[in-house]
Short mmCIF file of C-alpha atoms in Angstrom, two decimals:
data_model
loop_
_atom_site.label_atom_id
_atom_site.label_comp_id
_atom_site.label_asym_id
_atom_site.label_seq_id
_atom_site.Cartn_x
_atom_site.Cartn_y
_atom_site.Cartn_z
CA UNK A 1 10.75 21.39 3.93
CA UNK A 2 11.15 23.86 6.81
CA UNK A 3 13.02 22.28 9.71
CA UNK A 4 11.21 22.13 13.03
CA UNK A 5 12.78 24.50 15.59
CA UNK A 6 14.72 22.85 18.38
CA UNK A 7 12.77 22.71 21.61
CA UNK A 8 13.32 21.96 25.25
CA UNK A 9 11.95 18.60 26.37
CA UNK A 10 9.08 20.22 28.27
CA UNK A 11 8.09 22.31 25.24
CA UNK A 12 8.09 19.17 23.10
CA UNK A 13 5.84 17.40 25.60
CA UNK A 14 3.42 20.34 25.73
CA UNK A 15 3.36 20.55 21.94
CA UNK A 16 2.42 16.86 21.69
CA UNK A 17 -0.50 17.12 24.13
CA UNK A 18 -1.70 20.37 22.53
CA UNK A 19 -1.75 18.65 19.13
CA UNK A 20 -3.78 15.79 20.62
CA UNK A 21 -6.19 18.09 22.46
CA UNK A 22 -6.67 20.62 19.65
CA UNK A 23 -6.97 23.48 22.13
CA UNK A 24 -6.36 23.77 25.87
CA UNK A 25 -5.64 26.16 28.73
CA UNK A 26 -2.35 26.10 30.59
CA UNK A 27 -3.87 24.26 33.61
CA UNK A 28 -5.28 21.66 31.22
CA UNK A 29 -1.92 21.29 29.51
CA UNK A 30 -0.24 20.84 32.89
CA UNK A 31 -2.63 18.00 33.73
CA UNK A 32 -2.32 16.32 30.32
CA UNK A 33 1.47 16.59 30.18
CA UNK A 34 2.04 15.77 33.85
CA UNK A 35 4.10 18.91 34.34
CA UNK A 36 4.01 21.75 36.86
CA UNK A 37 2.13 24.93 35.98
CA UNK A 38 5.32 27.08 35.96
CA UNK A 39 7.01 24.57 33.62
CA UNK A 40 4.00 24.63 31.30
CA UNK A 41 3.91 28.43 31.32
CA UNK A 42 7.56 28.50 30.29
CA UNK A 43 6.97 25.84 27.62
CA UNK A 44 3.97 27.70 26.17
CA UNK A 45 5.99 30.90 25.98
CA UNK A 46 8.73 28.99 24.15
CA UNK A 47 6.23 27.53 21.70
CA UNK A 48 4.63 30.93 21.09
CA UNK A 49 8.05 32.43 20.42
CA UNK A 50 8.62 30.05 17.49
CA UNK A 51 4.95 30.18 16.33
CA UNK A 52 4.28 26.55 17.23
CA UNK A 53 1.48 27.64 19.58
CA UNK A 54 -0.89 30.58 19.48
CA UNK A 55 -3.42 32.22 21.77
CA UNK A 56 -6.94 31.49 20.53
CA UNK A 57 -9.25 33.08 23.09
CA UNK A 58 -10.27 32.67 26.71
CA UNK A 59 -12.24 30.18 28.75
CA UNK A 60 -14.37 30.97 31.80
CA UNK A 61 -14.22 28.68 34.82
CA UNK A 62 -16.84 27.98 37.47
CA UNK A 63 -15.33 30.58 39.78
CA UNK A 64 -15.68 33.33 37.19
CA UNK A 65 -11.98 33.33 36.37
CA UNK A 66 -10.88 33.30 32.78
CA UNK A 67 -7.94 31.38 31.34
CA UNK A 68 -6.14 31.79 28.05
CA UNK A 69 -6.80 29.05 25.51
CA UNK A 70 -4.03 27.90 23.17
CA UNK A 71 -3.96 26.03 19.89
CA UNK A 72 -1.20 25.05 17.47
CA UNK A 73 0.43 27.96 15.68
CA UNK A 74 1.01 28.35 11.94
CA UNK A 75 4.60 27.08 12.13
CA UNK A 76 3.38 23.71 13.44
CA UNK A 77 2.84 22.76 9.83
CA UNK A 78 0.74 20.25 7.95
CA UNK A 79 0.79 16.67 6.67
CA UNK A 80 -0.48 14.92 3.55
CA UNK A 81 -2.26 11.55 3.31
CA UNK A 82 -2.61 9.80 -0.07
CA UNK A 83 -4.82 6.76 -0.70
CA UNK A 84 -3.86 5.07 -3.97
CA UNK A 85 -7.04 3.02 -4.29
CA UNK A 86 -7.80 0.49 -7.04
CA UNK A 87 -10.09 2.97 -8.84
CA UNK A 88 -9.84 6.34 -7.07
CA UNK A 89 -7.07 8.40 -5.52
CA UNK A 90 -8.07 10.27 -2.37
CA UNK A 91 -5.83 12.88 -0.77
CA UNK A 92 -6.19 14.81 2.48
CA UNK A 93 -4.06 17.56 3.92
CA UNK A 94 -4.34 18.14 7.68
CA UNK A 95 -2.93 20.35 10.39
CA UNK A 96 -1.03 18.57 13.17
CA UNK A 97 -4.15 18.69 15.37
CA UNK A 98 -6.03 16.71 12.71
CA UNK A 99 -7.98 19.68 11.30
CA UNK A 100 -8.77 19.10 7.62
CA UNK A 101 -7.05 21.72 5.46
CA UNK A 102 -7.42 20.32 1.94
CA UNK A 103 -8.79 17.31 0.10
CA UNK A 104 -8.99 16.09 -3.47
CA UNK A 105 -10.32 13.02 -5.25
CA UNK A 106 -9.71 11.76 -8.76
CA UNK A 107 -8.97 8.73 -10.89
CA UNK A 108 -6.10 6.36 -10.21
CA UNK A 109 -4.69 7.24 -13.64
CA UNK A 110 -4.54 10.91 -12.66
CA UNK A 111 -3.15 10.31 -9.16
CA UNK A 112 -0.27 12.78 -9.55
CA UNK A 113 -2.66 15.58 -10.50
CA UNK A 114 -4.87 14.78 -7.50
CA UNK A 115 -1.85 15.07 -5.21
CA UNK A 116 -0.85 18.40 -6.76
CA UNK A 117 -4.39 19.74 -6.32
CA UNK A 118 -4.32 18.98 -2.59
CA UNK A 119 -0.81 20.37 -2.17
CA UNK A 120 -1.80 23.63 -3.87
CA UNK A 121 -4.73 23.99 -1.42
CA UNK A 122 -2.53 23.79 1.68
CA UNK A 123 -1.73 27.07 3.47
CA UNK A 124 1.54 28.62 2.30
CA UNK A 125 2.67 29.30 5.88
CA UNK A 126 2.17 25.70 7.10
CA UNK A 127 5.37 23.74 6.35
CA UNK A 128 4.76 20.17 5.19
CA UNK A 129 6.10 17.81 7.86
CA UNK A 130 5.44 14.34 6.44
CA UNK A 131 3.54 12.41 3.77
CA UNK A 132 1.86 9.02 4.20
CA UNK A 133 0.95 7.05 1.08
CA UNK A 134 -1.45 4.12 1.45
CA UNK A 135 -0.84 1.38 -1.12
CA UNK A 136 -2.49 -1.96 -1.83
CA UNK A 137 0.73 -3.83 -1.23
CA UNK A 138 3.33 -4.84 1.31
CA UNK A 139 5.97 -2.13 1.72
CA UNK A 140 9.72 -2.65 1.88
CA UNK A 141 12.90 -0.54 2.14
CA UNK A 142 14.05 0.90 -1.19
CA UNK A 143 17.35 0.13 -2.88
CA UNK A 144 20.37 0.67 -0.61
CA UNK A 145 18.00 1.30 2.26
CA UNK A 146 16.70 4.63 0.95
CA UNK A 147 13.03 5.38 1.41
CA UNK A 148 10.18 2.88 1.13
CA UNK A 149 8.85 1.01 -1.86
CA UNK A 150 5.87 -1.23 -2.66
CA UNK A 151 7.27 -4.76 -2.37
CA UNK A 152 5.69 -6.14 -5.56
CA UNK A 153 4.44 -4.92 -8.92
CA UNK A 154 0.90 -4.40 -7.53
CA UNK A 155 1.41 -0.78 -6.53
CA UNK A 156 4.85 0.07 -7.90
CA UNK A 157 3.86 1.84 -11.14
CA UNK A 158 1.19 4.08 -9.62
CA UNK A 159 3.45 4.96 -6.69
CA UNK A 160 6.22 5.94 -9.12
CA UNK A 161 3.75 8.15 -10.99
CA UNK A 162 2.73 9.89 -7.76
CA UNK A 163 6.28 10.23 -6.41
CA UNK A 164 7.16 12.86 -9.03
CA UNK A 165 4.42 15.12 -7.61
CA UNK A 166 5.67 14.90 -4.01
CA UNK A 167 7.79 17.84 -2.82
CA UNK A 168 11.46 16.98 -2.27
CA UNK A 169 12.90 16.84 1.23
CA UNK A 170 9.65 15.80 2.95
CA UNK A 171 9.71 12.36 4.63
CA UNK A 172 7.45 9.87 2.81
CA UNK A 173 6.09 6.84 4.64
CA UNK A 174 4.29 4.00 2.86
CA UNK A 175 1.65 1.94 4.64
CA UNK A 176 -0.60 -0.89 3.54
CA UNK A 177 -4.08 0.42 2.73
CA UNK A 178 -5.88 -2.20 4.83
CA UNK A 179 -3.76 -1.30 7.86
CA UNK A 180 -4.74 2.34 7.37
CA UNK A 181 -8.43 1.43 7.24
CA UNK A 182 -8.02 -0.63 10.40
CA UNK A 183 -6.63 2.46 12.16
CA UNK A 184 -9.68 4.44 11.05
CA UNK A 185 -11.99 1.76 12.48
CA UNK A 186 -10.00 1.76 15.73
CA UNK A 187 -10.22 5.50 16.31
CA UNK A 188 -13.38 6.58 14.52
CA UNK A 189 -15.30 3.53 13.38
CA UNK A 190 -16.84 0.22 14.40
CA UNK A 191 -13.89 -0.81 16.60
CA UNK A 192 -13.77 2.38 18.65
CA UNK A 193 -13.05 1.47 22.26
CA UNK A 194 -11.71 -1.97 21.29
CA UNK A 195 -7.99 -2.62 21.50
CA UNK A 196 -7.84 -5.97 19.71
CA UNK A 197 -9.75 -6.84 16.53
CA UNK A 198 -9.42 -7.90 12.91
CA UNK A 199 -10.46 -5.69 9.99
CA UNK A 200 -11.39 -7.98 7.10
CA UNK A 201 -11.55 -6.18 3.75
CA UNK A 202 -13.35 -7.84 0.86
CA UNK A 203 -13.51 -5.94 -2.41
CA UNK A 204 -11.41 -5.96 -5.56
CA UNK A 205 -8.95 -7.94 -3.46
CA UNK A 206 -8.86 -9.27 0.10
CA UNK A 207 -6.81 -8.29 3.11
CA UNK A 208 -6.71 -8.24 6.89
CA UNK A 209 -5.73 -5.44 9.24
CA UNK A 210 -4.68 -6.87 12.61
CA UNK A 211 -4.87 -4.63 15.68
CA UNK A 212 -3.49 -5.98 18.95
CA UNK A 213 -3.27 -3.82 22.06
CA UNK A 214 -4.28 -0.75 20.06
CA UNK A 215 -1.45 -1.15 17.54
CA UNK A 216 -1.39 -2.49 14.01
CA UNK A 217 0.50 -5.77 13.76
CA UNK A 218 2.73 -5.65 10.69
CA UNK A 219 4.84 -8.79 11.03
CA UNK A 220 8.52 -9.50 10.37
CA UNK A 221 8.20 -8.69 6.65
CA UNK A 222 5.42 -6.12 6.92
CA UNK A 223 3.12 -8.75 5.44
CA UNK A 224 0.87 -9.68 8.36
CA UNK A 225 -2.71 -10.01 7.13
CA UNK A 226 -1.84 -10.79 3.49
CA UNK A 227 -4.72 -13.24 3.16
CA UNK A 228 -4.19 -13.50 -0.60
CA UNK A 229 -1.20 -15.72 0.21
CA UNK A 230 -3.24 -18.31 2.10
CA UNK A 231 -2.95 -21.68 0.29
CA UNK A 232 -6.05 -22.22 -1.87
CA UNK A 233 -7.55 -24.55 -2.88
CA UNK A 234 -6.49 -26.91 -0.12
CA UNK A 235 -8.04 -30.33 -0.69
CA UNK A 236 -7.21 -33.78 -2.00
CA UNK A 237 -6.31 -33.64 -5.65
CA UNK A 238 -5.95 -29.83 -5.65
CA UNK A 239 -2.77 -27.81 -6.03
CA UNK A 240 -2.74 -24.37 -4.32
CA UNK A 241 -1.94 -21.55 -6.72
CA UNK A 242 -0.30 -18.20 -6.04
CA UNK A 243 -2.93 -15.77 -4.65
CA UNK A 244 -5.72 -18.10 -5.81
CA UNK A 245 -7.84 -17.25 -2.76
CA UNK A 246 -7.93 -13.59 -3.75
CA UNK A 247 -8.88 -14.62 -7.28
CA UNK A 248 -11.78 -16.63 -5.86
CA UNK A 249 -12.96 -14.05 -3.30
CA UNK A 250 -12.36 -10.85 -5.27
CA UNK A 251 -14.87 -8.71 -7.12
CA UNK A 252 -14.11 -10.09 -10.58
CA UNK A 253 -14.98 -13.64 -9.54
CA UNK A 254 -18.14 -12.42 -7.79
CA UNK A 255 -19.32 -10.83 -11.04
CA UNK A 256 -18.34 -13.91 -13.00
CA UNK A 257 -20.49 -16.10 -10.74
CA UNK A 258 -23.38 -13.71 -11.26
CA UNK A 259 -22.97 -14.00 -15.03
CA UNK A 260 -23.01 -17.81 -14.82
CA UNK A 261 -26.49 -17.94 -13.25
CA UNK A 262 -28.04 -14.83 -14.83
CA UNK A 263 -30.99 -15.40 -17.15
CA UNK A 264 -32.32 -13.08 -19.85
CA UNK A 265 -35.54 -12.79 -17.88
CA UNK A 266 -33.54 -11.34 -14.97
CA UNK A 267 -32.70 -8.22 -16.94
CA UNK A 268 -29.22 -6.88 -17.77
CA UNK A 269 -26.45 -8.76 -15.95
CA UNK A 270 -24.57 -6.46 -13.51
CA UNK A 271 -21.09 -5.48 -14.62
CA UNK A 272 -20.04 -3.85 -11.34
CA UNK A 273 -20.33 -4.94 -7.73
CA UNK A 274 -22.16 -1.69 -6.95
CA UNK A 275 -24.85 -2.67 -9.44
CA UNK A 276 -24.98 -6.23 -8.09
CA UNK A 277 -25.47 -4.93 -4.56
CA UNK A 278 -28.13 -2.46 -5.72
CA UNK A 279 -30.06 -5.23 -7.46
CA UNK A 280 -29.91 -7.38 -4.33
CA UNK A 281 -31.33 -4.52 -2.27
CA UNK A 282 -34.21 -4.28 -4.78
CA UNK A 283 -34.98 -7.97 -4.32
CA UNK A 284 -33.37 -9.51 -7.42
CA UNK A 285 -33.34 -13.28 -6.81
CA UNK A 286 -30.10 -14.09 -8.68
CA UNK A 287 -28.28 -11.14 -7.13
CA UNK A 288 -29.37 -12.22 -3.68
CA UNK A 289 -28.32 -15.80 -4.36
CA UNK A 290 -24.83 -14.74 -5.44
CA UNK A 291 -24.39 -12.51 -2.38
CA UNK A 292 -25.75 -15.16 -0.01
CA UNK A 293 -23.12 -17.56 -1.32
CA UNK A 294 -20.48 -14.84 -1.03
CA UNK A 295 -21.47 -14.26 2.60
CA UNK A 296 -20.82 -17.94 3.34
CA UNK A 297 -17.36 -17.69 1.76
CA UNK A 298 -16.56 -14.52 3.72
CA UNK A 299 -17.79 -16.25 6.88
CA UNK A 300 -15.40 -19.14 6.29
CA UNK A 301 -12.51 -16.75 5.77
CA UNK A 302 -13.49 -14.89 8.96
CA UNK A 303 -13.56 -18.23 10.82
CA UNK A 304 -9.99 -18.90 9.65
CA UNK A 305 -8.94 -15.49 10.94
CA UNK A 306 -10.63 -16.17 14.28
CA UNK A 307 -8.93 -19.56 14.58
CA UNK A 308 -5.51 -17.91 14.33
CA UNK A 309 -6.05 -14.59 16.13
CA UNK A 310 -9.04 -14.99 18.46
CA UNK A 311 -9.62 -11.21 18.04
CA UNK A 312 -13.00 -11.01 19.76
CA UNK A 313 -14.22 -8.66 17.02
CA UNK A 314 -14.14 -8.84 13.23
CA UNK A 315 -15.03 -5.70 11.27
CA UNK A 316 -16.13 -6.34 7.69
CA UNK A 317 -15.00 -3.68 5.21
CA UNK A 318 -14.33 -3.19 1.53
CA UNK A 319 -16.56 -2.44 -1.43
CA UNK A 320 -18.55 -5.68 -0.97
CA UNK A 321 -17.57 -6.80 2.54
CA UNK A 322 -19.08 -3.76 4.24
CA UNK A 323 -22.52 -4.22 2.67
CA UNK A 324 -25.04 -5.00 5.45
CA UNK A 325 -26.61 -7.73 3.29
CA UNK A 326 -23.61 -9.95 3.91
CA UNK A 327 -23.62 -9.60 7.68
CA UNK A 328 -26.25 -12.22 8.66
CA UNK A 329 -24.70 -14.89 6.43
CA UNK A 330 -21.18 -14.17 7.68
CA UNK A 331 -22.31 -14.29 11.29
CA UNK A 332 -24.13 -17.59 10.74
CA UNK A 333 -21.07 -19.25 9.19
CA UNK A 334 -18.77 -17.93 11.92
CA UNK A 335 -21.15 -19.27 14.56
CA UNK A 336 -21.21 -22.65 12.81
CA UNK A 337 -17.44 -22.98 12.46
CA UNK A 338 -15.85 -21.05 15.32
CA UNK A 339 -16.27 -19.87 18.89
CA UNK A 340 -18.32 -16.79 19.75
CA UNK A 341 -16.93 -13.68 18.06
CA UNK A 342 -18.62 -10.37 17.38
CA UNK A 343 -18.90 -9.59 13.66
CA UNK A 344 -19.94 -6.08 12.54
CA UNK A 345 -19.89 -3.98 9.37
CA UNK A 346 -17.49 -1.09 8.86
CA UNK A 347 -18.79 2.36 9.72
CA UNK A 348 -16.06 4.47 8.08
CA UNK A 349 -16.89 3.37 4.53
CA UNK A 350 -14.83 4.24 1.45
CA UNK A 351 -12.96 7.01 3.26
CA UNK A 352 -11.47 4.63 5.81
CA UNK A 353 -8.07 4.28 4.15
CA UNK A 354 -7.42 8.00 3.68
CA UNK A 355 -8.78 8.77 7.17
CA UNK A 356 -6.42 6.21 8.71
CA UNK A 357 -3.52 7.42 6.58
CA UNK A 358 -4.18 11.00 7.73
CA UNK A 359 -4.18 9.92 11.37
CA UNK A 360 -0.85 8.16 10.84
CA UNK A 361 0.54 11.20 9.04
CA UNK A 362 -0.49 13.49 11.90
CA UNK A 363 1.23 11.25 14.44
CA UNK A 364 4.42 11.23 12.39
CA UNK A 365 4.20 14.98 11.81
CA UNK A 366 3.97 15.63 15.54
CA UNK A 367 6.92 13.31 16.02
CA UNK A 368 9.09 15.35 13.64
CA UNK A 369 8.50 18.41 15.81
CA UNK A 370 8.87 16.77 19.22
CA UNK A 371 12.04 14.91 18.19
CA UNK A 372 13.71 18.32 18.02
CA UNK A 373 13.37 18.44 21.82
CA UNK A 374 15.74 15.50 22.25
CA UNK A 375 18.19 17.09 19.83
CA UNK A 376 18.39 20.24 21.93
CA UNK A 377 18.59 18.76 25.44
#
């Protein structure tokens, strides 16, 4: 990995706002960074000298004057975001202003090859600054404090398979996949403009991304939102089992319940949730009955989340949770059991995790460059 050049503090500040803006004139940079125009001019010259900024044209003002427009230069580098999903691996490579440079999608079994494909598509002159890997697990420090690791066996093997494809010397940050999707909803999805909300994912498994004050809440162990660990069942004569709630709410149980009520006259029983949802949209009575019951269960889980967090907004995501068919039933159960809370469906869809991971990677990539300012001053 190419080291970021050491910068003055003002150059670091200008670099950060230029990355956020994508492109800007020197007067605009002065306003965004809160610096004087002469200081910005000096900072821009410094950034151009080390190819962290580049002239990209001119802009005409209302008075007829033109101003030079700047963007990030080739030495600013790139970042990589990897979503190790339950079925698919999605990878995105981005510039530090968020511009998409490369993407690849493939099976979970071939995750390492998918990563290599995206890496090969990145520009040769854009040094890789950081990598974010989204995993369906809590993350924890590795042995002897080195690096990060999935905390359980859920994501460990696939992460190990991908790790061999990652270039050495580049910082790797692991993040929970639901937290990444919550970031995507915050910045680009159904929670845009909201600073506090819960992202409730229902699919193969279940999970909750908690955003408070515009930041993801991770908890003391990085396990905030691990709904699979809620005690279930919780009733007289019942003994809660480890992650039994996820077993009950997950996709496999949903398909099992469909099989229990399916009749030969209903046609072939769906073997995937996608097929179950498609049949419900076509008016299949048993499919609709299964999903209506599922909506009630999701509504009860949402009510539990609301009782603890009072988030004001719950975004439903995941391969089944985001389906609009569930929304009325979830809303009705929330209204019955809890105080008024807005409930909406995700708008970022299946790409939410990799989009959120890319946003996190960009932020960390910019940080690797701007931290060099503190080292110099």
